[in-house]
């Protein structure tokens, strides 16, 4: 199975900060990568698919980049509603796999 | 309305069985591969299983292979997960999920609210 490793596991940031989360695949996955945001007690929400395509309705402060094995999710100007846990997911091959998550907390 | 609604969760003893259902509405169900994803309490997301739109191909995580069976009834717009030989480590909220396109199996743009499965004596 392809292993997805996110870093950092958690971070503290302030409103207005630029935040970057990275995701590394154990083997190449082309651009078959998605990013999700999850808040406590809620289902995950799709932010980015195909590594860099913004899902409809998602604010433009979210962006994704990368291909192959190294990927990045960037939040350009952190808002209060962005404090949550973020997951990457590869869907290049089965079994599909998620990263372990990155919790973005208020500094 | 476009939605997924899971049901069938509950408390079951170790070694027991449970069948989850996911009722889909608002989209052409048979066109999409569908997946089950779970989340143990306080833990991250784990992909569990997927099935092609026709039902002819199925896929499983190693952790459930041989114990869980995914199926679908396109005439009823319903996805199922039959879970046998349940273990404590299967305790989780189980979500069904739909990919954003008919051509890719991931990038889930629609999730259900989840159903809680608790395996305990």
PDB file of C-alpha atoms in Angstrom:
ATOM      1  CA  UNK A   1       0.000   0.000   0.000  1.00  0.00           C
ATOM      2  CA  UNK A   2       1.132   3.554  -0.674  1.00  0.00           C
ATOM      3  CA  UNK A   3       1.983   5.345   2.546  1.00  0.00           C
ATOM      4  CA  UNK A   4       1.041   9.025   2.876  1.00  0.00           C
ATOM      5  CA  UNK A   5       3.052  11.060   5.372  1.00  0.00           C
ATOM      6  CA  UNK A   6       1.888  14.514   6.389  1.00  0.00           C
ATOM      7  CA  UNK A   7       3.929  17.140   8.165  1.00  0.00           C
ATOM      8  CA  UNK A   8       3.647  18.661  10.586  1.00  0.00           C
ATOM      9  CA  UNK A   9       1.208  16.593  12.671  1.00  0.00           C
ATOM     10  CA  UNK A  10       0.036  19.797  14.299  1.00  0.00           C
ATOM     11  CA  UNK A  11       0.748  23.490  14.160  1.00  0.00           C
ATOM     12  CA  UNK A  12      -0.247  26.645  15.969  1.00  0.00           C
ATOM     13  CA  UNK A  13      -0.994  29.727  13.929  1.00  0.00           C
ATOM     14  CA  UNK A  14      -2.744  33.063  14.153  1.00  0.00           C
ATOM     15  CA  UNK A  15      -5.513  34.502  12.044  1.00  0.00           C
ATOM     16  CA  UNK A  16      -3.966  36.069   8.955  1.00  0.00           C
ATOM     17  CA  UNK A  17      -0.970  33.722   8.874  1.00  0.00           C
ATOM     18  CA  UNK A  18       0.121  31.796   5.813  1.00  0.00           C
ATOM     19  CA  UNK A  19       0.066  28.076   6.560  1.00  0.00           C
ATOM     20  CA  UNK A  20       1.678  25.262   4.588  1.00  0.00           C
ATOM     21  CA  UNK A  21       1.072  21.544   5.087  1.00  0.00           C
ATOM     22  CA  UNK A  22       3.040  18.941   3.188  1.00  0.00           C
ATOM     23  CA  UNK A  23       2.150  15.406   2.157  1.00  0.00           C
ATOM     24  CA  UNK A  24       4.641  12.877   0.847  1.00  0.00           C
ATOM     25  CA  UNK A  25       3.715   9.638  -0.913  1.00  0.00           C
ATOM     26  CA  UNK A  26       5.889   6.552  -0.560  1.00  0.00           C
ATOM     27  CA  UNK A  27       5.760   6.134  -4.350  1.00  0.00           C
ATOM     28  CA  UNK A  28       4.667   8.256  -7.271  1.00  0.00           C
ATOM     29  CA  UNK A  29       0.944   8.966  -7.499  1.00  0.00           C
ATOM     30  CA  UNK A  30       0.950  11.431 -10.410  1.00  0.00           C
ATOM     31  CA  UNK A  31      -1.656  14.050  -9.426  1.00  0.00           C
ATOM     32  CA  UNK A  32      -4.177  11.681  -7.857  1.00  0.00           C
ATOM     33  CA  UNK A  33      -4.228  13.539  -4.572  1.00  0.00           C
ATOM     34  CA  UNK A  34      -7.001  15.208  -2.590  1.00  0.00           C
ATOM     35  CA  UNK A  35      -7.037  17.434   0.475  1.00  0.00           C
ATOM     36  CA  UNK A  36      -9.838  17.501   3.065  1.00  0.00           C
ATOM     37  CA  UNK A  37     -10.757  19.657   6.013  1.00  0.00           C
ATOM     38  CA  UNK A  38     -12.492  18.098   8.995  1.00  0.00           C
ATOM     39  CA  UNK A  39     -14.012  19.768  12.033  1.00  0.00           C
ATOM     40  CA  UNK A  40     -14.950  17.868  15.217  1.00  0.00           C
ATOM     41  CA  UNK A  41     -18.079  15.758  14.852  1.00  0.00           C
ATOM     42  CA  UNK A  42     -18.410  16.487  11.141  1.00  0.00           C
ATOM     43  CA  UNK A  43     -17.710  14.593   7.954  1.00  0.00           C
ATOM     44  CA  UNK A  44     -14.630  15.642   5.984  1.00  0.00           C
ATOM     45  CA  UNK A  45     -15.007  18.365   3.366  1.00  0.00           C
ATOM     46  CA  UNK A  46     -13.205  18.199   0.028  1.00  0.00           C
ATOM     47  CA  UNK A  47     -10.941  21.204  -0.567  1.00  0.00           C
ATOM     48  CA  UNK A  48      -8.644  20.215  -3.423  1.00  0.00           C
ATOM     49  CA  UNK A  49      -8.610  17.339  -5.903  1.00  0.00           C
ATOM     50  CA  UNK A  50      -6.206  16.351  -8.662  1.00  0.00           C
ATOM     51  CA  UNK A  51      -3.497  17.901  -6.462  1.00  0.00           C
ATOM     52  CA  UNK A  52      -4.267  21.495  -7.422  1.00  0.00           C
ATOM     53  CA  UNK A  53      -7.914  21.869  -8.498  1.00  0.00           C
ATOM     54  CA  UNK A  54     -10.022  23.869  -6.078  1.00  0.00           C
ATOM     55  CA  UNK A  55     -13.350  22.246  -5.291  1.00  0.00           C
ATOM     56  CA  UNK A  56     -16.364  24.382  -6.143  1.00  0.00           C
ATOM     57  CA  UNK A  57     -17.346  26.683  -3.308  1.00  0.00           C
ATOM     58  CA  UNK A  58     -14.011  26.483  -1.491  1.00  0.00           C
ATOM     59  CA  UNK A  59     -12.403  29.870  -0.785  1.00  0.00           C
ATOM     60  CA  UNK A  60      -9.498  30.850  -3.008  1.00  0.00           C
ATOM     61  CA  UNK A  61      -7.179  31.241  -0.005  1.00  0.00           C
ATOM     62  CA  UNK A  62      -6.790  27.453  -0.223  1.00  0.00           C
ATOM     63  CA  UNK A  63      -4.417  26.136  -2.874  1.00  0.00           C
ATOM     64  CA  UNK A  64      -2.665  22.889  -3.645  1.00  0.00           C
ATOM     65  CA  UNK A  65       0.459  22.021  -5.575  1.00  0.00           C
ATOM     66  CA  UNK A  66       2.754  19.146  -6.399  1.00  0.00           C
ATOM     67  CA  UNK A  67       2.878  15.939  -8.372  1.00  0.00           C
ATOM     68  CA  UNK A  68       4.623  12.612  -8.134  1.00  0.00           C
ATOM     69  CA  UNK A  69       5.500  12.180  -4.476  1.00  0.00           C
ATOM     70  CA  UNK A  70       5.515  15.651  -2.896  1.00  0.00           C
ATOM     71  CA  UNK A  71       2.454  17.798  -2.358  1.00  0.00           C
ATOM     72  CA  UNK A  72       1.542  20.973  -0.511  1.00  0.00           C
ATOM     73  CA  UNK A  73      -1.639  22.531   0.816  1.00  0.00           C
ATOM     74  CA  UNK A  74      -1.383  26.269   1.443  1.00  0.00           C
ATOM     75  CA  UNK A  75      -3.808  28.527   3.256  1.00  0.00           C
ATOM     76  CA  UNK A  76      -2.763  32.017   2.246  1.00  0.00           C
ATOM     77  CA  UNK A  77      -4.472  34.003   4.993  1.00  0.00           C
ATOM     78  CA  UNK A  78      -5.775  31.879   7.841  1.00  0.00           C
ATOM     79  CA  UNK A  79      -9.315  32.647   8.950  1.00  0.00           C
ATOM     80  CA  UNK A  80     -11.001  31.643  12.207  1.00  0.00           C
ATOM     81  CA  UNK A  81     -13.114  29.044  10.416  1.00  0.00           C
ATOM     82  CA  UNK A  82      -9.979  27.332   9.099  1.00  0.00           C
ATOM     83  CA  UNK A  83      -8.940  25.912  12.461  1.00  0.00           C
ATOM     84  CA  UNK A  84      -9.504  22.223  11.842  1.00  0.00           C
ATOM     85  CA  UNK A  85      -7.716  19.006  10.913  1.00  0.00           C
ATOM     86  CA  UNK A  86      -6.507  18.505   7.347  1.00  0.00           C
ATOM     87  CA  UNK A  87      -5.941  15.207   5.548  1.00  0.00           C
ATOM     88  CA  UNK A  88      -4.373  14.272   2.244  1.00  0.00           C
ATOM     89  CA  UNK A  89      -5.567  11.211   0.322  1.00  0.00           C
ATOM     90  CA  UNK A  90      -4.100   9.323  -2.623  1.00  0.00           C
ATOM     91  CA  UNK A  91      -6.447   7.684  -5.081  1.00  0.00           C
ATOM     92  CA  UNK A  92      -3.831   6.594  -7.601  1.00  0.00           C
ATOM     93  CA  UNK A  93      -4.174   2.959  -6.629  1.00  0.00           C
ATOM     94  CA  UNK A  94      -6.036   0.671  -4.273  1.00  0.00           C
ATOM     95  CA  UNK A  95      -6.007   0.542  -1.355  1.00  0.00           C
ATOM     96  CA  UNK A  96      -6.606   4.256  -1.232  1.00  0.00           C
ATOM     97  CA  UNK A  97      -4.798   5.809   1.714  1.00  0.00           C
ATOM     98  CA  UNK A  98      -4.983   8.935   3.841  1.00  0.00           C
ATOM     99  CA  UNK A  99      -2.274  10.857   5.603  1.00  0.00           C
ATOM    100  CA  UNK A 100      -2.371  10.852   9.399  1.00  0.00           C
ATOM    101  CA  UNK A 101      -3.746  14.388   9.546  1.00  0.00           C
ATOM    102  CA  UNK A 102      -2.500  17.853  10.475  1.00  0.00           C
ATOM    103  CA  UNK A 103      -4.307  19.718  13.241  1.00  0.00           C
ATOM    104  CA  UNK A 104      -4.257  23.495  12.827  1.00  0.00           C
ATOM    105  CA  UNK A 105      -4.749  25.162  16.192  1.00  0.00           C
ATOM    106  CA  UNK A 106      -5.062  28.734  17.378  1.00  0.00           C
ATOM    107  CA  UNK A 107      -1.835  30.261  18.693  1.00  0.00           C
TER     108      UNK A 107
ATOM    109  CA  UNK B   1     -31.257  16.944  -2.780  1.00  0.00           C
ATOM    110  CA  UNK B   2     -27.845  15.381  -3.279  1.00  0.00           C
ATOM    111  CA  UNK B   3     -27.121  13.314  -0.188  1.00  0.00           C
ATOM    112  CA  UNK B   4     -25.883  10.087   1.339  1.00  0.00           C
ATOM    113  CA  UNK B   5     -27.516   8.641   4.432  1.00  0.00           C
ATOM    114  CA  UNK B   6     -25.901   5.800   6.350  1.00  0.00           C
ATOM    115  CA  UNK B   7     -27.709   3.455   8.694  1.00  0.00           C
ATOM    116  CA  UNK B   8     -27.195   0.156  10.464  1.00  0.00           C
ATOM    117  CA  UNK B   9     -24.575   1.039  13.040  1.00  0.00           C
ATOM    118  CA  UNK B  10     -24.801   0.016  16.660  1.00  0.00           C
ATOM    119  CA  UNK B  11     -23.273  -2.013  19.452  1.00  0.00           C
ATOM    120  CA  UNK B  12     -22.101  -5.522  18.592  1.00  0.00           C
ATOM    121  CA  UNK B  13     -20.040  -8.096  20.467  1.00  0.00           C
ATOM    122  CA  UNK B  14     -16.591  -9.160  19.263  1.00  0.00           C
ATOM    123  CA  UNK B  15     -16.961 -11.831  16.604  1.00  0.00           C
ATOM    124  CA  UNK B  16     -20.390 -10.549  15.655  1.00  0.00           C
ATOM    125  CA  UNK B  17     -21.773  -9.186  12.394  1.00  0.00           C
ATOM    126  CA  UNK B  18     -23.422  -6.002  11.216  1.00  0.00           C
ATOM    127  CA  UNK B  19     -24.616  -4.680   7.869  1.00  0.00           C
ATOM    128  CA  UNK B  20     -24.360  -1.014   7.062  1.00  0.00           C
ATOM    129  CA  UNK B  21     -26.456   0.678   4.385  1.00  0.00           C
ATOM    130  CA  UNK B  22     -25.987   3.969   2.576  1.00  0.00           C
ATOM    131  CA  UNK B  23     -28.950   5.425   0.715  1.00  0.00           C
ATOM    132  CA  UNK B  24     -27.985   7.780  -2.103  1.00  0.00           C
ATOM    133  CA  UNK B  25     -30.129  10.450  -3.718  1.00  0.00           C
ATOM    134  CA  UNK B  26     -29.821  13.371  -6.087  1.00  0.00           C
ATOM    135  CA  UNK B  27     -27.253  11.915  -8.499  1.00  0.00           C
ATOM    136  CA  UNK B  28     -26.860   9.023 -10.935  1.00  0.00           C
ATOM    137  CA  UNK B  29     -25.744   6.474  -8.368  1.00  0.00           C
ATOM    138  CA  UNK B  30     -24.821   3.731 -10.828  1.00  0.00           C
ATOM    139  CA  UNK B  31     -22.296   5.978 -12.580  1.00  0.00           C
ATOM    140  CA  UNK B  32     -20.009   6.328  -9.567  1.00  0.00           C
ATOM    141  CA  UNK B  33     -17.630   4.062  -7.751  1.00  0.00           C
ATOM    142  CA  UNK B  34     -18.477   4.316  -4.060  1.00  0.00           C
ATOM    143  CA  UNK B  35     -16.358   3.926  -0.955  1.00  0.00           C
ATOM    144  CA  UNK B  36     -16.606   3.344   2.765  1.00  0.00           C
ATOM    145  CA  UNK B  37     -14.247   5.325   4.998  1.00  0.00           C
ATOM    146  CA  UNK B  38     -14.021   4.957   8.760  1.00  0.00           C
ATOM    147  CA  UNK B  39     -12.692   6.960  11.659  1.00  0.00           C
ATOM    148  CA  UNK B  40     -11.939   5.434  15.034  1.00  0.00           C
ATOM    149  CA  UNK B  41     -12.610   7.669  18.041  1.00  0.00           C
ATOM    150  CA  UNK B  42      -9.989  10.395  18.182  1.00  0.00           C
ATOM    151  CA  UNK B  43      -8.109   8.960  15.211  1.00  0.00           C
ATOM    152  CA  UNK B  44      -7.611   9.775  11.540  1.00  0.00           C
ATOM    153  CA  UNK B  45      -9.452   8.701   8.425  1.00  0.00           C
ATOM    154  CA  UNK B  46      -9.059   5.156   7.101  1.00  0.00           C
ATOM    155  CA  UNK B  47     -10.289   4.082   3.687  1.00  0.00           C
ATOM    156  CA  UNK B  48     -12.058   0.719   4.066  1.00  0.00           C
ATOM    157  CA  UNK B  49     -13.511  -0.477   0.773  1.00  0.00           C
ATOM    158  CA  UNK B  50     -14.718   0.564  -2.665  1.00  0.00           C
ATOM    159  CA  UNK B  51     -16.938  -0.827  -5.386  1.00  0.00           C
ATOM    160  CA  UNK B  52     -17.209   0.075  -9.048  1.00  0.00           C
ATOM    161  CA  UNK B  53     -20.356   1.610 -10.476  1.00  0.00           C
ATOM    162  CA  UNK B  54     -21.535  -1.674 -11.928  1.00  0.00           C
ATOM    163  CA  UNK B  55     -20.604  -3.600  -8.804  1.00  0.00           C
ATOM    164  CA  UNK B  56     -18.301  -5.858 -10.769  1.00  0.00           C
ATOM    165  CA  UNK B  57     -15.093  -4.795  -9.025  1.00  0.00           C
ATOM    166  CA  UNK B  58     -14.462  -4.525  -5.318  1.00  0.00           C
ATOM    167  CA  UNK B  59     -11.474  -3.384  -3.282  1.00  0.00           C
ATOM    168  CA  UNK B  60     -10.557  -3.646   0.399  1.00  0.00           C
ATOM    169  CA  UNK B  61      -8.059  -2.396   2.936  1.00  0.00           C
ATOM    170  CA  UNK B  62      -5.844  -5.180   4.265  1.00  0.00           C
ATOM    171  CA  UNK B  63      -7.297  -4.590   7.733  1.00  0.00           C
ATOM    172  CA  UNK B  64     -10.769  -5.775   6.647  1.00  0.00           C
ATOM    173  CA  UNK B  65     -10.053  -8.124   3.746  1.00  0.00           C
ATOM    174  CA  UNK B  66     -11.782 -11.452   4.199  1.00  0.00           C
ATOM    175  CA  UNK B  67     -14.105 -10.095   6.899  1.00  0.00           C
ATOM    176  CA  UNK B  68     -15.986  -7.254   5.191  1.00  0.00           C
ATOM    177  CA  UNK B  69     -17.955  -7.387   1.928  1.00  0.00           C
ATOM    178  CA  UNK B  70     -19.035  -4.333  -0.034  1.00  0.00           C
ATOM    179  CA  UNK B  71     -21.991  -4.493  -2.401  1.00  0.00           C
ATOM    180  CA  UNK B  72     -24.520  -2.232  -4.051  1.00  0.00           C
ATOM    181  CA  UNK B  73     -28.060  -2.334  -5.420  1.00  0.00           C
ATOM    182  CA  UNK B  74     -28.271   0.233  -8.196  1.00  0.00           C
ATOM    183  CA  UNK B  75     -32.030  -0.298  -8.517  1.00  0.00           C
ATOM    184  CA  UNK B  76     -32.363   0.927  -4.929  1.00  0.00           C
ATOM    185  CA  UNK B  77     -29.537   3.493  -5.050  1.00  0.00           C
ATOM    186  CA  UNK B  78     -28.055   1.831  -1.990  1.00  0.00           C
ATOM    187  CA  UNK B  79     -24.537   0.863  -0.939  1.00  0.00           C
ATOM    188  CA  UNK B  80     -23.883  -1.832   1.656  1.00  0.00           C
ATOM    189  CA  UNK B  81     -21.075  -3.016   3.886  1.00  0.00           C
ATOM    190  CA  UNK B  82     -21.422  -6.452   5.436  1.00  0.00           C
ATOM    191  CA  UNK B  83     -19.069  -6.695   8.402  1.00  0.00           C
ATOM    192  CA  UNK B  84     -18.311 -10.114   9.900  1.00  0.00           C
ATOM    193  CA  UNK B  85     -15.903 -11.305  12.594  1.00  0.00           C
ATOM    194  CA  UNK B  86     -15.899  -7.849  14.108  1.00  0.00           C
ATOM    195  CA  UNK B  87     -13.058  -6.802  16.396  1.00  0.00           C
ATOM    196  CA  UNK B  88     -12.659  -4.046  18.940  1.00  0.00           C
ATOM    197  CA  UNK B  89     -10.412  -2.205  16.492  1.00  0.00           C
ATOM    198  CA  UNK B  90     -13.302  -1.961  14.024  1.00  0.00           C
ATOM    199  CA  UNK B  91     -15.009   0.490  16.389  1.00  0.00           C
ATOM    200  CA  UNK B  92     -15.416   3.678  14.379  1.00  0.00           C
ATOM    201  CA  UNK B  93     -17.747   6.051  12.627  1.00  0.00           C
ATOM    202  CA  UNK B  94     -18.325   4.644   9.153  1.00  0.00           C
ATOM    203  CA  UNK B  95     -18.907   7.062   6.296  1.00  0.00           C
ATOM    204  CA  UNK B  96     -19.964   6.336   2.755  1.00  0.00           C
ATOM    205  CA  UNK B  97     -18.406   8.638   0.202  1.00  0.00           C
ATOM    206  CA  UNK B  98     -18.855   9.562  -3.449  1.00  0.00           C
ATOM    207  CA  UNK B  99     -16.030  10.746  -5.721  1.00  0.00           C
ATOM    208  CA  UNK B 100     -16.345  14.034  -7.548  1.00  0.00           C
ATOM    209  CA  UNK B 101     -16.110  12.485 -11.007  1.00  0.00           C
ATOM    210  CA  UNK B 102     -17.213   9.267 -12.650  1.00  0.00           C
ATOM    211  CA  UNK B 103     -13.699   8.687 -13.994  1.00  0.00           C
ATOM    212  CA  UNK B 104     -11.746   8.714 -10.734  1.00  0.00           C
ATOM    213  CA  UNK B 105     -12.346   6.668  -7.578  1.00  0.00           C
ATOM    214  CA  UNK B 106     -11.256   9.290  -5.080  1.00  0.00           C
ATOM    215  CA  UNK B 107     -11.521  12.930  -4.246  1.00  0.00           C
ATOM    216  CA  UNK B 108     -14.763  12.473  -2.319  1.00  0.00           C
ATOM    217  CA  UNK B 109     -17.021  15.471  -2.774  1.00  0.00           C
ATOM    218  CA  UNK B 110     -20.027  13.987  -0.997  1.00  0.00           C
ATOM    219  CA  UNK B 111     -20.025  12.275   2.389  1.00  0.00           C
ATOM    220  CA  UNK B 112     -22.768  10.941   4.588  1.00  0.00           C
ATOM    221  CA  UNK B 113     -23.121  11.956   8.225  1.00  0.00           C
ATOM    222  CA  UNK B 114     -21.677   8.633   9.331  1.00  0.00           C
ATOM    223  CA  UNK B 115     -22.928   5.755  11.452  1.00  0.00           C
ATOM    224  CA  UNK B 116     -21.197   4.622  14.629  1.00  0.00           C
ATOM    225  CA  UNK B 117     -20.169   1.002  15.033  1.00  0.00           C
ATOM    226  CA  UNK B 118     -19.076  -0.049  18.511  1.00  0.00           C
ATOM    227  CA  UNK B 119     -17.564  -3.491  19.027  1.00  0.00           C
ATOM    228  CA  UNK B 120     -17.523  -4.356  22.694  1.00  0.00           C
ATOM    229  CA  UNK B 121     -18.599  -7.064  25.102  1.00  0.00           C
TER     230      UNK B 121
END
